Amino acid sequence: MNETDLNYKVVWDRCLTYIKDNLKSPQAFKTWFEPIKPMKLENSTLTIQVPSTFFYEWLEEHFITLLRSTIKHELGPDGRLEYSIVMDTTNPYEISSTGGHRAETKNAPIAIPVQPKNIPTPFLIPGLQKAKIPSRLNENYSFDNFVEGDCNRLARAAGFAITENPGKSAFNPLFIYGDTGLGKTHLLNAIGLQIKAKYPDLTVLYVSAEYFTQQFVDACRNGNSNNFTNFYQLIDVLLIDDVHKLAGREGTQNAFFSIFNHLHQSQKQIVLTSDKAPANMTGMEARLLSRFKWGLAADIHMPDVETRIAILQKKIHANGVDIPDDVIEYIAYSINTNVRELEGVLNSLLAQSILNKKTIDIDLAKQMIDQIVQNSKKDISIDFIKKVVCEYFGIPVSEINVSSRKREIVQARQLAMYFAKQHTKNSLAIIGMQCGNKDHATVLYACKAVNNLMDTNKTFRTTVEELSKRLKA
Ligand code: ADP
Ligand code: MG
């Protein structure tokens, strides 16, 4: 059954409910409304089939007011009703307000004009039209300015392949993974933009896992998590960035699970990015992880020097500036962490040359590299985290190091564990040891508790956000 099929049947069912509610006699309902068959719904015009001309005339004479208000109720003020009369089974005789058969009838069919957006269907959130869903894509991240190298060849090729025939290739879902700053978000957007260019009618949506979570939490708070799921099930191409951020969020994972299943079954395309391969992800439900492996998992690495040079050249060219080759090479050789840092150095170099009129040479490049690389390498230690958290709550650090069970101490300790897990590369065992001599399970529990509380308690979420800011300051 396709969507239009369902729409007119659903709309007619609702009309029947409305009619039943407003009709005094159940017998009249049985005689005059049950035999009606809905035929189609187009441009806010609902066509119903009635068994005979007599039947039609009777409806128009006795139930015109009820029908009019029913259509207005279900389709809005512009809604129209048209009849199709069965003369014999092979030749239905159409009567419509715009058709040429009106003279045949005593009463003109009801014609109440309406707005299409008022058509309630199980697939649409009231007031939202599928065609109007913004894709949230970043126009700057295209295939054209994504430099191909050994580091990203498979991911790029698979991404490009699905743009040919979204949802129908073997790469569903396409799961792109790799360290930060290596082009996952760029590639994800490029896939979306390319599909939109090739298939303007498809509904493409880019969303970060963080935003997805936020929307889900808000929907639950407002009691409309069903709308949330229905909305996502409308999408033809769903692009979810940084899916590892769903870790530990059971509720959001469940919602995502049903959305994933629905879209996958309907052959809709799903593309996900993550900082790790599905096999190495933690805090994710097994059933989700197994689905992440259904299609293709493709990794992205740090580009080799030649690709780094090509990336720099492309960006320099796009900026319409000239930078000597030896400087480009110097930067490409010096930065071996990720493309974001490579870009960062280039951008500050450009700023220095344009704003401060400095000559771009290796010396200037070296200065910029020292500044940027040092800044981003600033390590956050567990001690620093404990200090920031304790200062915030006004408690001495020694308190979270001992096994106190006082509520505010427990919470501060859990937050320290949570941030240590987020910002340091220490194992859970080490984090536990340094935060009150606890074991790794306590740390895991703490991370989960913090995530859950953030979902349900706004004040707590604000606290976490404020602490995050202080940690990065
Ligand atoms: P990630 O999502 O993996 O953390 P991004 O997609 O945000 O990384 O990439 C970081 C920056 O590096 C972006 O500005 C992006 O345009 C650029 N970048 C990464 N890979 C490439 C590439 N292969 N070609 C051109 N630019 C790239
Ligand atoms: Mg990203």
Short mmCIF file of N, CA, C and O in Angstrom, two decimals, residues 387-397 399 408-409 412 470:
data_model
loop_
_atom_site.label_atom_id
_atom_site.label_comp_id
_atom_site.label_asym_id
_atom_site.label_seq_id
_atom_site.Cartn_x
_atom_site.Cartn_y
_atom_site.Cartn_z
N LYS A 387 40.02 19.27 40.15
CA LYS A 387 40.15 20.62 40.70
C LYS A 387 38.98 21.50 40.23
O LYS A 387 38.34 22.18 41.04
N VAL A 388 38.71 21.46 38.91
CA VAL A 388 37.65 22.32 38.36
C VAL A 388 36.28 21.94 38.95
O VAL A 388 35.50 22.81 39.36
N VAL A 389 36.01 20.63 39.01
CA VAL A 389 34.70 20.18 39.51
C VAL A 389 34.54 20.58 40.99
O VAL A 389 33.51 21.11 41.40
N CYS A 390 35.58 20.34 41.79
CA CYS A 390 35.48 20.63 43.23
C CYS A 390 35.35 22.14 43.47
O CYS A 390 34.58 22.57 44.34
N GLU A 391 36.09 22.92 42.70
CA GLU A 391 35.99 24.38 42.84
C GLU A 391 34.55 24.83 42.57
O GLU A 391 33.99 25.65 43.28
N TYR A 392 33.97 24.24 41.54
CA TYR A 392 32.60 24.61 41.15
C TYR A 392 31.62 24.36 42.30
O TYR A 392 30.74 25.16 42.58
N PHE A 393 31.78 23.20 42.97
CA PHE A 393 30.85 22.87 44.05
C PHE A 393 31.31 23.39 45.41
O PHE A 393 30.63 23.18 46.42
N GLY A 394 32.49 24.01 45.42
CA GLY A 394 33.01 24.54 46.68
C GLY A 394 33.35 23.47 47.70
O GLY A 394 33.10 23.63 48.90
N ILE A 395 33.91 22.37 47.22
CA ILE A 395 34.33 21.32 48.15
C ILE A 395 35.82 21.03 47.96
O ILE A 395 36.33 21.18 46.85
N PRO A 396 36.53 20.65 49.02
CA PRO A 396 37.96 20.35 48.86
C PRO A 396 38.16 19.06 48.04
O PRO A 396 37.37 18.13 48.18
N VAL A 397 39.21 19.05 47.22
CA VAL A 397 39.48 17.89 46.35
C VAL A 397 39.62 16.61 47.17
O VAL A 397 39.22 15.52 46.74
N GLU A 399 37.97 15.53 49.43
CA GLU A 399 36.69 14.89 49.71
C GLU A 399 36.32 13.81 48.68
O GLU A 399 35.75 12.79 49.02
N GLU A 408 26.28 15.30 47.70
CA GLU A 408 26.97 16.24 46.79
C GLU A 408 28.38 15.76 46.46
O GLU A 408 28.89 16.03 45.37
N ILE A 409 28.97 15.01 47.38
CA ILE A 409 30.31 14.48 47.09
C ILE A 409 30.21 13.39 46.02
O ILE A 409 30.99 13.35 45.07
N ALA A 412 29.74 15.05 42.68
CA ALA A 412 30.98 15.67 42.18
C ALA A 412 31.92 14.58 41.68
O ALA A 412 32.55 14.72 40.62
N ARG A 470 34.43 25.46 31.54
CA ARG A 470 35.58 25.77 32.41
C ARG A 470 36.77 24.85 32.11
O ARG A 470 37.91 25.27 32.22
#
